[in-house]
Amino acid sequence: MIYVVSEPICPEEIYSRITKSTAGSVLLHYAVVKETPHNEAGTRGVEYCRNGDMEAEMAGIIEQLKSRWKLEDVLLIRRLGCLKTGEIISLIGVSSPNSADAFAACQHGIVLLKKMTTFVKKEKCGE
């Protein structure tokens, strides 16, 4: 499942979206906007923008994960717009019959999400 959204990501809804009928392990990872030491100018947020076909790139990530590990489901969400410190930027959710595959796939998925070329970050927004 792939979602590119502009509204805040609601953690309470995510668990219900991932298939888990034969999963013994469900793992969710939220990436959030963090305050960084080099932001001394009082940045109020970070802007995330689309730079191409995000859905196709995210579908490729799902394919890679499913081909490498035994997974029941993979869920990817990316948020666009101006986000403040602490807000959720992206989410990866995986369900698997075993925890080793869930953890490995989630960790690799995080790496791939960070390398996306169709999702770009601007350091400041809301000023």
mmCIF file of N, CA and C in Angstrom:
data_model
loop_
_atom_site.group_PDB
_atom_site.id
_atom_site.type_symbol
_atom_site.label_atom_id
_atom_site.label_comp_id
_atom_site.label_asym_id
_atom_site.label_seq_id
_atom_site.Cartn_x
_atom_site.Cartn_y
_atom_site.Cartn_z
ATOM 1 N N MET A 1 0.834 -1.170 0.000
ATOM 2 C CA MET A 1 0.000 0.000 0.000
ATOM 3 C C MET A 1 0.883 1.239 0.000
ATOM 4 N N ILE A 2 0.475 2.211 -0.776
ATOM 5 C CA ILE A 2 1.238 3.443 -0.923
ATOM 6 C C ILE A 2 0.296 4.620 -0.723
ATOM 7 N N TYR A 3 0.760 5.573 0.090
ATOM 8 C CA TYR A 3 0.007 6.799 0.308
ATOM 9 C C TYR A 3 0.978 7.973 0.257
ATOM 10 N N VAL A 4 0.617 9.004 -0.511
ATOM 11 C CA VAL A 4 1.329 10.280 -0.485
ATOM 12 C C VAL A 4 0.263 11.274 -0.036
ATOM 13 N N VAL A 5 0.490 11.892 1.132
ATOM 14 C CA VAL A 5 -0.548 12.699 1.755
ATOM 15 C C VAL A 5 -0.057 14.101 2.088
ATOM 16 N N SER A 6 -1.004 15.013 2.226
ATOM 17 C CA SER A 6 -0.692 16.371 2.660
ATOM 18 C C SER A 6 -1.134 16.599 4.099
ATOM 19 N N GLU A 7 -2.066 15.804 4.576
ATOM 20 C CA GLU A 7 -2.562 15.957 5.941
ATOM 21 C C GLU A 7 -1.681 15.163 6.916
ATOM 22 N N PRO A 8 -1.743 15.502 8.201
ATOM 23 C CA PRO A 8 -0.933 14.777 9.185
ATOM 24 C C PRO A 8 -1.208 13.275 9.171
ATOM 25 N N ILE A 9 -0.170 12.503 9.430
ATOM 26 C CA ILE A 9 -0.276 11.044 9.489
ATOM 27 C C ILE A 9 -0.761 10.673 10.885
ATOM 28 N N CYS A 10 -1.837 9.923 10.956
ATOM 29 C CA CYS A 10 -2.469 9.569 12.223
ATOM 30 C C CYS A 10 -2.017 8.172 12.660
ATOM 31 N N PRO A 11 -1.140 8.084 13.661
ATOM 32 C CA PRO A 11 -0.618 6.783 14.099
ATOM 33 C C PRO A 11 -1.712 5.782 14.493
ATOM 34 N N GLU A 12 -2.805 6.260 15.056
ATOM 35 C CA GLU A 12 -3.875 5.362 15.497
ATOM 36 C C GLU A 12 -4.527 4.588 14.351
ATOM 37 N N GLU A 13 -4.511 5.158 13.148
ATOM 38 C CA GLU A 13 -5.157 4.521 12.001
ATOM 39 C C GLU A 13 -4.255 3.515 11.275
ATOM 40 N N ILE A 14 -2.969 3.629 11.432
ATOM 41 C CA ILE A 14 -2.027 2.865 10.615
ATOM 42 C C ILE A 14 -2.120 1.366 10.848
ATOM 43 N N TYR A 15 -2.171 0.944 12.084
ATOM 44 C CA TYR A 15 -2.180 -0.491 12.388
ATOM 45 C C TYR A 15 -3.327 -1.203 11.683
ATOM 46 N N SER A 16 -4.481 -0.552 11.598
ATOM 47 C CA SER A 16 -5.645 -1.184 10.960
ATOM 48 C C SER A 16 -5.492 -1.309 9.445
ATOM 49 N N ARG A 17 -4.572 -0.561 8.846
ATOM 50 C CA ARG A 17 -4.405 -0.584 7.387
ATOM 51 C C ARG A 17 -3.508 -1.715 6.885
ATOM 52 N N ILE A 18 -2.709 -2.296 7.766
ATOM 53 C CA ILE A 18 -1.744 -3.294 7.309
ATOM 54 C C ILE A 18 -2.302 -4.706 7.497
ATOM 55 N N THR A 19 -2.132 -5.536 6.475
ATOM 56 C CA THR A 19 -2.609 -6.913 6.510
ATOM 57 C C THR A 19 -1.789 -7.712 7.508
ATOM 58 N N LYS A 20 -2.496 -8.481 8.329
ATOM 59 C CA LYS A 20 -1.794 -9.235 9.355
ATOM 60 C C LYS A 20 -2.428 -10.591 9.661
ATOM 61 N N SER A 21 -3.174 -11.151 8.718
ATOM 62 C CA SER A 21 -3.876 -12.407 8.988
ATOM 63 C C SER A 21 -2.941 -13.577 9.260
ATOM 64 N N THR A 22 -1.772 -13.616 8.628
ATOM 65 C CA THR A 22 -0.806 -14.695 8.893
ATOM 66 C C THR A 22 0.499 -14.155 9.465
ATOM 67 N N ALA A 23 0.469 -12.915 9.913
ATOM 68 C CA ALA A 23 1.680 -12.283 10.440
ATOM 69 C C ALA A 23 1.817 -12.551 11.932
ATOM 70 N N GLY A 24 3.025 -12.896 12.330
ATOM 71 C CA GLY A 24 3.342 -13.013 13.743
ATOM 72 C C GLY A 24 4.051 -11.771 14.232
ATOM 73 N N SER A 25 4.419 -10.886 13.294
ATOM 74 C CA SER A 25 5.146 -9.672 13.640
ATOM 75 C C SER A 25 4.674 -8.523 12.747
ATOM 76 N N VAL A 26 4.334 -7.419 13.373
ATOM 77 C CA VAL A 26 3.976 -6.190 12.660
ATOM 78 C C VAL A 26 4.880 -5.096 13.218
ATOM 79 N N LEU A 27 5.573 -4.424 12.332
ATOM 80 C CA LEU A 27 6.522 -3.398 12.746
ATOM 81 C C LEU A 27 6.209 -2.101 12.014
ATOM 82 N N LEU A 28 6.144 -1.002 12.768
ATOM 83 C CA LEU A 28 5.890 0.317 12.203
ATOM 84 C C LEU A 28 7.037 1.242 12.599
ATOM 85 N N HIS A 29 7.527 2.002 11.647
ATOM 86 C CA HIS A 29 8.569 2.992 11.933
ATOM 87 C C HIS A 29 8.117 4.332 11.396
ATOM 88 N N TYR A 30 8.123 5.335 12.277
ATOM 89 C CA TYR A 30 7.768 6.694 11.909
ATOM 90 C C TYR A 30 9.031 7.540 11.864
ATOM 91 N N ALA A 31 9.252 8.239 10.759
ATOM 92 C CA ALA A 31 10.329 9.225 10.685
ATOM 93 C C ALA A 31 9.701 10.573 11.007
ATOM 94 N N VAL A 32 10.348 11.342 11.887
ATOM 95 C CA VAL A 32 9.787 12.621 12.307
ATOM 96 C C VAL A 32 10.777 13.759 12.067
ATOM 97 N N VAL A 33 10.242 14.961 11.948
ATOM 98 C CA VAL A 33 11.079 16.152 11.803
ATOM 99 C C VAL A 33 11.777 16.384 13.132
ATOM 100 N N LYS A 34 13.095 16.552 13.062
ATOM 101 C CA LYS A 34 13.847 16.787 14.295
ATOM 102 C C LYS A 34 14.520 18.147 14.246
ATOM 103 N N GLU A 35 14.731 18.668 15.417
ATOM 104 C CA GLU A 35 15.481 19.908 15.544
ATOM 105 C C GLU A 35 16.951 19.556 15.410
ATOM 106 N N THR A 36 17.675 20.314 14.604
ATOM 107 C CA THR A 36 19.091 20.029 14.407
ATOM 108 C C THR A 36 19.929 21.212 14.860
ATOM 109 N N PRO A 37 21.144 20.954 15.321
ATOM 110 C CA PRO A 37 22.010 22.026 15.842
ATOM 111 C C PRO A 37 22.285 23.148 14.844
ATOM 112 N N HIS A 38 22.308 22.831 13.544
ATOM 113 C CA HIS A 38 22.629 23.875 12.565
ATOM 114 C C HIS A 38 21.443 24.781 12.262
ATOM 115 N N ASN A 39 20.299 24.521 12.867
ATOM 116 C CA ASN A 39 19.118 25.357 12.642
ATOM 117 C C ASN A 39 19.027 26.461 13.691
ATOM 118 N N GLU A 40 20.084 27.207 13.882
ATOM 119 C CA GLU A 40 20.128 28.251 14.905
ATOM 120 C C GLU A 40 19.292 29.474 14.542
ATOM 121 N N ALA A 41 18.879 29.574 13.294
ATOM 122 C CA ALA A 41 18.129 30.743 12.852
ATOM 123 C C ALA A 41 16.650 30.659 13.237
ATOM 124 N N GLY A 42 16.252 29.673 13.982
ATOM 125 C CA GLY A 42 14.870 29.562 14.426
ATOM 126 C C GLY A 42 13.923 29.029 13.381
ATOM 127 N N THR A 43 14.367 28.081 12.586
ATOM 128 C CA THR A 43 13.522 27.473 11.573
ATOM 129 C C THR A 43 12.286 26.886 12.228
ATOM 130 N N ARG A 44 11.122 27.208 11.684
ATOM 131 C CA ARG A 44 9.864 26.703 12.239
ATOM 132 C C ARG A 44 9.427 25.386 11.621
ATOM 133 N N GLY A 45 10.040 25.007 10.529
ATOM 134 C CA GLY A 45 9.629 23.771 9.888
ATOM 135 C C GLY A 45 10.473 23.439 8.682
ATOM 136 N N VAL A 46 10.159 22.289 8.110
ATOM 137 C CA VAL A 46 10.836 21.794 6.921
ATOM 138 C C VAL A 46 9.759 21.499 5.890
ATOM 139 N N GLU A 47 10.027 21.855 4.648
ATOM 140 C CA GLU A 47 9.055 21.611 3.586
ATOM 141 C C GLU A 47 9.483 20.411 2.754
ATOM 142 N N TYR A 48 8.528 19.530 2.498
ATOM 143 C CA TYR A 48 8.760 18.352 1.673
ATOM 144 C C TYR A 48 7.903 18.472 0.424
ATOM 145 N N CYS A 49 8.535 18.253 -0.741
ATOM 146 C CA CYS A 49 7.877 18.455 -2.031
ATOM 147 C C CYS A 49 8.047 17.237 -2.926
ATOM 148 N N ARG A 50 7.135 17.121 -3.850
ATOM 149 C CA ARG A 50 7.185 16.081 -4.882
ATOM 150 C C ARG A 50 8.144 16.522 -5.977
ATOM 151 N N ASN A 51 8.931 15.556 -6.477
ATOM 152 C CA ASN A 51 9.847 15.829 -7.573
ATOM 153 C C ASN A 51 9.789 14.655 -8.560
ATOM 154 N N GLY A 52 8.585 14.347 -9.032
ATOM 155 C CA GLY A 52 8.417 13.231 -9.953
ATOM 156 C C GLY A 52 7.377 12.247 -9.454
ATOM 157 N N ASP A 53 7.456 11.039 -9.966
ATOM 158 C CA ASP A 53 6.462 9.999 -9.679
ATOM 159 C C ASP A 53 6.815 9.260 -8.387
ATOM 160 N N MET A 54 6.400 9.824 -7.277
ATOM 161 C CA MET A 54 6.693 9.240 -5.971
ATOM 162 C C MET A 54 6.081 7.848 -5.827
ATOM 163 N N GLU A 55 4.865 7.702 -6.323
ATOM 164 C CA GLU A 55 4.164 6.425 -6.179
ATOM 165 C C GLU A 55 4.913 5.295 -6.881
ATOM 166 N N ALA A 56 5.457 5.568 -8.072
ATOM 167 C CA ALA A 56 6.221 4.541 -8.797
ATOM 168 C C ALA A 56 7.498 4.185 -8.038
ATOM 169 N N GLU A 57 8.179 5.194 -7.506
ATOM 170 C CA GLU A 57 9.398 4.924 -6.752
ATOM 171 C C GLU A 57 9.093 4.133 -5.481
ATOM 172 N N MET A 58 8.003 4.465 -4.822
ATOM 173 C CA MET A 58 7.604 3.745 -3.612
ATOM 174 C C MET A 58 7.180 2.309 -3.941
ATOM 175 N N ALA A 59 6.518 2.120 -5.080
ATOM 176 C CA ALA A 59 6.137 0.763 -5.506
ATOM 177 C C ALA A 59 7.392 -0.081 -5.731
ATOM 178 N N GLY A 60 8.444 0.526 -6.262
ATOM 179 C CA GLY A 60 9.709 -0.182 -6.450
ATOM 180 C C GLY A 60 10.323 -0.600 -5.123
ATOM 181 N N ILE A 61 10.198 0.247 -4.114
ATOM 182 C CA ILE A 61 10.702 -0.100 -2.779
ATOM 183 C C ILE A 61 9.946 -1.310 -2.235
ATOM 184 N N ILE A 62 8.643 -1.296 -2.373
ATOM 185 C CA ILE A 62 7.828 -2.421 -1.895
ATOM 186 C C ILE A 62 8.230 -3.706 -2.606
ATOM 187 N N GLU A 63 8.412 -3.636 -3.915
ATOM 188 C CA GLU A 63 8.835 -4.821 -4.676
ATOM 189 C C GLU A 63 10.159 -5.369 -4.165
ATOM 190 N N GLN A 64 11.128 -4.475 -3.918
ATOM 191 C CA GLN A 64 12.438 -4.903 -3.408
ATOM 192 C C GLN A 64 12.299 -5.618 -2.072
ATOM 193 N N LEU A 65 11.510 -5.050 -1.183
ATOM 194 C CA LEU A 65 11.360 -5.640 0.142
ATOM 195 C C LEU A 65 10.668 -7.003 0.073
ATOM 196 N N LYS A 66 9.606 -7.088 -0.724
ATOM 197 C CA LYS A 66 8.864 -8.352 -0.822
ATOM 198 C C LYS A 66 9.665 -9.438 -1.524
ATOM 199 N N SER A 67 10.578 -9.044 -2.404
ATOM 200 C CA SER A 67 11.376 -10.058 -3.102
ATOM 201 C C SER A 67 12.509 -10.592 -2.223
ATOM 202 N N ARG A 68 12.876 -9.841 -1.212
ATOM 203 C CA ARG A 68 14.029 -10.210 -0.377
ATOM 204 C C ARG A 68 13.642 -10.905 0.937
ATOM 205 N N TRP A 69 12.480 -10.531 1.492
ATOM 206 C CA TRP A 69 12.048 -11.098 2.772
ATOM 207 C C TRP A 69 10.643 -11.665 2.659
ATOM 208 N N LYS A 70 10.316 -12.559 3.572
ATOM 209 C CA LYS A 70 8.976 -13.143 3.605
ATOM 210 C C LYS A 70 8.062 -12.172 4.356
ATOM 211 N N LEU A 71 7.278 -11.429 3.584
ATOM 212 C CA LEU A 71 6.409 -10.397 4.139
ATOM 213 C C LEU A 71 4.970 -10.638 3.722
ATOM 214 N N GLU A 72 4.070 -10.366 4.625
ATOM 215 C CA GLU A 72 2.655 -10.431 4.279
ATOM 216 C C GLU A 72 2.203 -9.126 3.640
ATOM 217 N N ASP A 73 2.709 -8.017 4.157
ATOM 218 C CA ASP A 73 2.277 -6.723 3.644
ATOM 219 C C ASP A 73 3.352 -5.666 3.903
ATOM 220 N N VAL A 74 3.342 -4.625 3.086
ATOM 221 C CA VAL A 74 4.204 -3.463 3.270
ATOM 222 C C VAL A 74 3.347 -2.227 3.051
ATOM 223 N N LEU A 75 3.509 -1.244 3.929
ATOM 224 C CA LEU A 75 2.776 0.010 3.849
ATOM 225 C C LEU A 75 3.789 1.152 3.882
ATOM 226 N N LEU A 76 3.718 2.049 2.905
ATOM 227 C CA LEU A 76 4.596 3.217 2.852
ATOM 228 C C LEU A 76 3.746 4.483 2.779
ATOM 229 N N ILE A 77 4.091 5.458 3.601
ATOM 230 C CA ILE A 77 3.405 6.754 3.575
ATOM 231 C C ILE A 77 4.471 7.846 3.560
ATOM 232 N N ARG A 78 4.271 8.838 2.690
ATOM 233 C CA ARG A 78 5.132 10.018 2.647
ATOM 234 C C ARG A 78 4.221 11.230 2.744
ATOM 235 N N ARG A 79 4.630 12.200 3.543
ATOM 236 C CA ARG A 79 3.843 13.416 3.710
ATOM 237 C C ARG A 79 4.510 14.582 2.995
ATOM 238 N N LEU A 80 3.695 15.373 2.317
ATOM 239 C CA LEU A 80 4.158 16.572 1.618
ATOM 240 C C LEU A 80 3.719 17.810 2.381
ATOM 241 N N GLY A 81 4.442 18.908 2.172
ATOM 242 C CA GLY A 81 4.062 20.174 2.771
ATOM 243 C C GLY A 81 5.047 20.622 3.831
ATOM 244 N N CYS A 82 4.640 21.636 4.568
ATOM 245 C CA CYS A 82 5.469 22.229 5.612
ATOM 246 C C CYS A 82 5.180 21.516 6.935
ATOM 247 N N LEU A 83 6.201 20.884 7.483
ATOM 248 C CA LEU A 83 6.050 20.135 8.726
ATOM 249 C C LEU A 83 6.884 20.770 9.828
ATOM 250 N N LYS A 84 6.352 20.739 11.029
ATOM 251 C CA LYS A 84 7.043 21.294 12.187
ATOM 252 C C LYS A 84 7.783 20.187 12.930
ATOM 253 N N THR A 85 8.689 20.576 13.805
ATOM 254 C CA THR A 85 9.437 19.634 14.623
ATOM 255 C C THR A 85 8.470 18.683 15.329
ATOM 256 N N GLY A 86 8.775 17.384 15.241
ATOM 257 C CA GLY A 86 7.950 16.360 15.884
ATOM 258 C C GLY A 86 6.874 15.763 15.001
ATOM 259 N N GLU A 87 6.572 16.389 13.858
ATOM 260 C CA GLU A 87 5.546 15.841 12.977
ATOM 261 C C GLU A 87 6.115 14.678 12.173
ATOM 262 N N ILE A 88 5.239 13.753 11.784
ATOM 263 C CA ILE A 88 5.634 12.554 11.052
ATOM 264 C C ILE A 88 5.839 12.893 9.577
ATOM 265 N N ILE A 89 7.042 12.559 9.072
ATOM 266 C CA ILE A 89 7.404 12.775 7.671
ATOM 267 C C ILE A 89 6.985 11.565 6.838
ATOM 268 N N SER A 90 7.330 10.387 7.343
ATOM 269 C CA SER A 90 7.049 9.172 6.592
ATOM 270 C C SER A 90 6.860 8.007 7.553
ATOM 271 N N LEU A 91 6.314 6.946 6.987
ATOM 272 C CA LEU A 91 6.084 5.743 7.761
ATOM 273 C C LEU A 91 6.354 4.545 6.881
ATOM 274 N N ILE A 92 6.957 3.537 7.468
ATOM 275 C CA ILE A 92 7.030 2.232 6.822
ATOM 276 C C ILE A 92 6.428 1.244 7.803
ATOM 277 N N GLY A 93 5.560 0.411 7.295
ATOM 278 C CA GLY A 93 4.965 -0.647 8.091
ATOM 279 C C GLY A 93 5.135 -1.964 7.357
ATOM 280 N N VAL A 94 5.546 -3.002 8.076
ATOM 281 C CA VAL A 94 5.675 -4.324 7.478
ATOM 282 C C VAL A 94 5.020 -5.349 8.397
ATOM 283 N N SER A 95 4.444 -6.362 7.782
ATOM 284 C CA SER A 95 3.941 -7.499 8.552
ATOM 285 C C SER A 95 4.559 -8.749 7.950
ATOM 286 N N SER A 96 4.937 -9.667 8.831
ATOM 287 C CA SER A 96 5.647 -10.871 8.414
ATOM 288 C C SER A 96 5.315 -12.006 9.374
ATOM 289 N N PRO A 97 5.411 -13.244 8.885
ATOM 290 C CA PRO A 97 5.220 -14.379 9.788
ATOM 291 C C PRO A 97 6.287 -14.437 10.892
ATOM 292 N N ASN A 98 7.426 -13.765 10.668
ATOM 293 C CA ASN A 98 8.482 -13.817 11.692
ATOM 294 C C ASN A 98 9.115 -12.446 11.909
ATOM 295 N N SER A 99 9.616 -12.240 13.107
ATOM 296 C CA SER A 99 10.147 -10.929 13.465
ATOM 297 C C SER A 99 11.466 -10.597 12.769
ATOM 298 N N ALA A 100 12.294 -11.591 12.490
ATOM 299 C CA ALA A 100 13.577 -11.313 11.837
ATOM 300 C C ALA A 100 13.361 -10.670 10.468
ATOM 301 N N ASP A 101 12.441 -11.209 9.689
ATOM 302 C CA ASP A 101 12.153 -10.629 8.379
ATOM 303 C C ASP A 101 11.518 -9.246 8.519
ATOM 304 N N ALA A 102 10.635 -9.068 9.494
ATOM 305 C CA ALA A 102 9.980 -7.767 9.701
ATOM 306 C C ALA A 102 11.014 -6.697 10.030
ATOM 307 N N PHE A 103 11.924 -6.997 10.958
ATOM 308 C CA PHE A 103 12.934 -6.005 11.337
ATOM 309 C C PHE A 103 13.902 -5.707 10.190
ATOM 310 N N ALA A 104 14.359 -6.738 9.498
ATOM 311 C CA ALA A 104 15.308 -6.539 8.398
ATOM 312 C C ALA A 104 14.669 -5.731 7.267
ATOM 313 N N ALA A 105 13.446 -6.074 6.912
ATOM 314 C CA ALA A 105 12.762 -5.373 5.827
ATOM 315 C C ALA A 105 12.482 -3.924 6.204
ATOM 316 N N CYS A 106 12.062 -3.698 7.431
ATOM 317 C CA CYS A 106 11.775 -2.332 7.875
ATOM 318 C C CYS A 106 13.045 -1.491 7.856
ATOM 319 N N GLN A 107 14.134 -2.037 8.357
ATOM 320 C CA GLN A 107 15.391 -1.287 8.390
ATOM 321 C C GLN A 107 15.868 -0.957 6.972
ATOM 322 N N HIS A 108 15.785 -1.923 6.067
ATOM 323 C CA HIS A 108 16.202 -1.674 4.690
ATOM 324 C C HIS A 108 15.252 -0.681 4.011
ATOM 325 N N GLY A 109 13.977 -0.795 4.313
ATOM 326 C CA GLY A 109 13.001 0.134 3.749
ATOM 327 C C GLY A 109 13.260 1.571 4.167
ATOM 328 N N ILE A 110 13.689 1.769 5.407
ATOM 329 C CA ILE A 110 14.028 3.112 5.886
ATOM 330 C C ILE A 110 15.171 3.684 5.047
ATOM 331 N N VAL A 111 16.179 2.872 4.787
ATOM 332 C CA VAL A 111 17.320 3.308 3.965
ATOM 333 C C VAL A 111 16.834 3.720 2.577
ATOM 334 N N LEU A 112 15.974 2.914 1.981
ATOM 335 C CA LEU A 112 15.478 3.216 0.632
ATOM 336 C C LEU A 112 14.600 4.467 0.614
ATOM 337 N N LEU A 113 13.784 4.655 1.641
ATOM 338 C CA LEU A 113 12.956 5.863 1.706
ATOM 339 C C LEU A 113 13.822 7.119 1.781
ATOM 340 N N LYS A 114 14.907 7.053 2.529
ATOM 341 C CA LYS A 114 15.804 8.200 2.652
ATOM 342 C C LYS A 114 16.491 8.542 1.332
ATOM 343 N N LYS A 115 16.653 7.539 0.461
ATOM 344 C CA LYS A 115 17.335 7.750 -0.815
ATOM 345 C C LYS A 115 16.392 8.148 -1.953
ATOM 346 N N MET A 116 15.110 8.299 -1.671
ATOM 347 C CA MET A 116 14.154 8.628 -2.732
ATOM 348 C C MET A 116 14.553 9.926 -3.434
ATOM 349 N N THR A 117 14.504 9.909 -4.755
ATOM 350 C CA THR A 117 14.830 11.101 -5.535
ATOM 351 C C THR A 117 13.588 11.912 -5.900
ATOM 352 N N THR A 118 12.410 11.323 -5.737
ATOM 353 C CA THR A 118 11.168 12.009 -6.091
ATOM 354 C C THR A 118 10.550 12.737 -4.894
ATOM 355 N N PHE A 119 11.246 12.746 -3.773
ATOM 356 C CA PHE A 119 10.788 13.378 -2.539
ATOM 357 C C PHE A 119 11.913 14.289 -2.071
ATOM 358 N N VAL A 120 11.693 15.609 -2.132
ATOM 359 C CA VAL A 120 12.770 16.535 -1.808
ATOM 360 C C VAL A 120 12.433 17.374 -0.587
ATOM 361 N N LYS A 121 13.490 17.789 0.101
ATOM 362 C CA LYS A 121 13.378 18.520 1.361
ATOM 363 C C LYS A 121 13.966 19.917 1.203
ATOM 364 N N LYS A 122 13.213 20.918 1.678
ATOM 365 C CA LYS A 122 13.726 22.288 1.771
ATOM 366 C C LYS A 122 13.834 22.596 3.260
ATOM 367 N N GLU A 123 14.965 23.118 3.678
ATOM 368 C CA GLU A 123 15.241 23.290 5.109
ATOM 369 C C GLU A 123 14.265 24.220 5.854
ATOM 370 N N LYS A 124 13.757 25.243 5.201
ATOM 371 C CA LYS A 124 12.914 26.198 5.926
ATOM 372 C C LYS A 124 11.553 26.352 5.272
ATOM 373 N N CYS A 125 10.558 26.553 6.115
ATOM 374 C CA CYS A 125 9.223 26.908 5.627
ATOM 375 C C CYS A 125 8.467 27.586 6.763
ATOM 376 N N GLY A 126 7.352 28.177 6.443
ATOM 377 C CA GLY A 126 6.515 28.797 7.447
ATOM 378 C C GLY A 126 7.066 30.085 8.039
ATOM 379 N N GLU A 127 7.973 30.698 7.347
ATOM 380 C CA GLU A 127 8.556 31.942 7.883
ATOM 381 C C GLU A 127 7.944 33.148 7.219
#
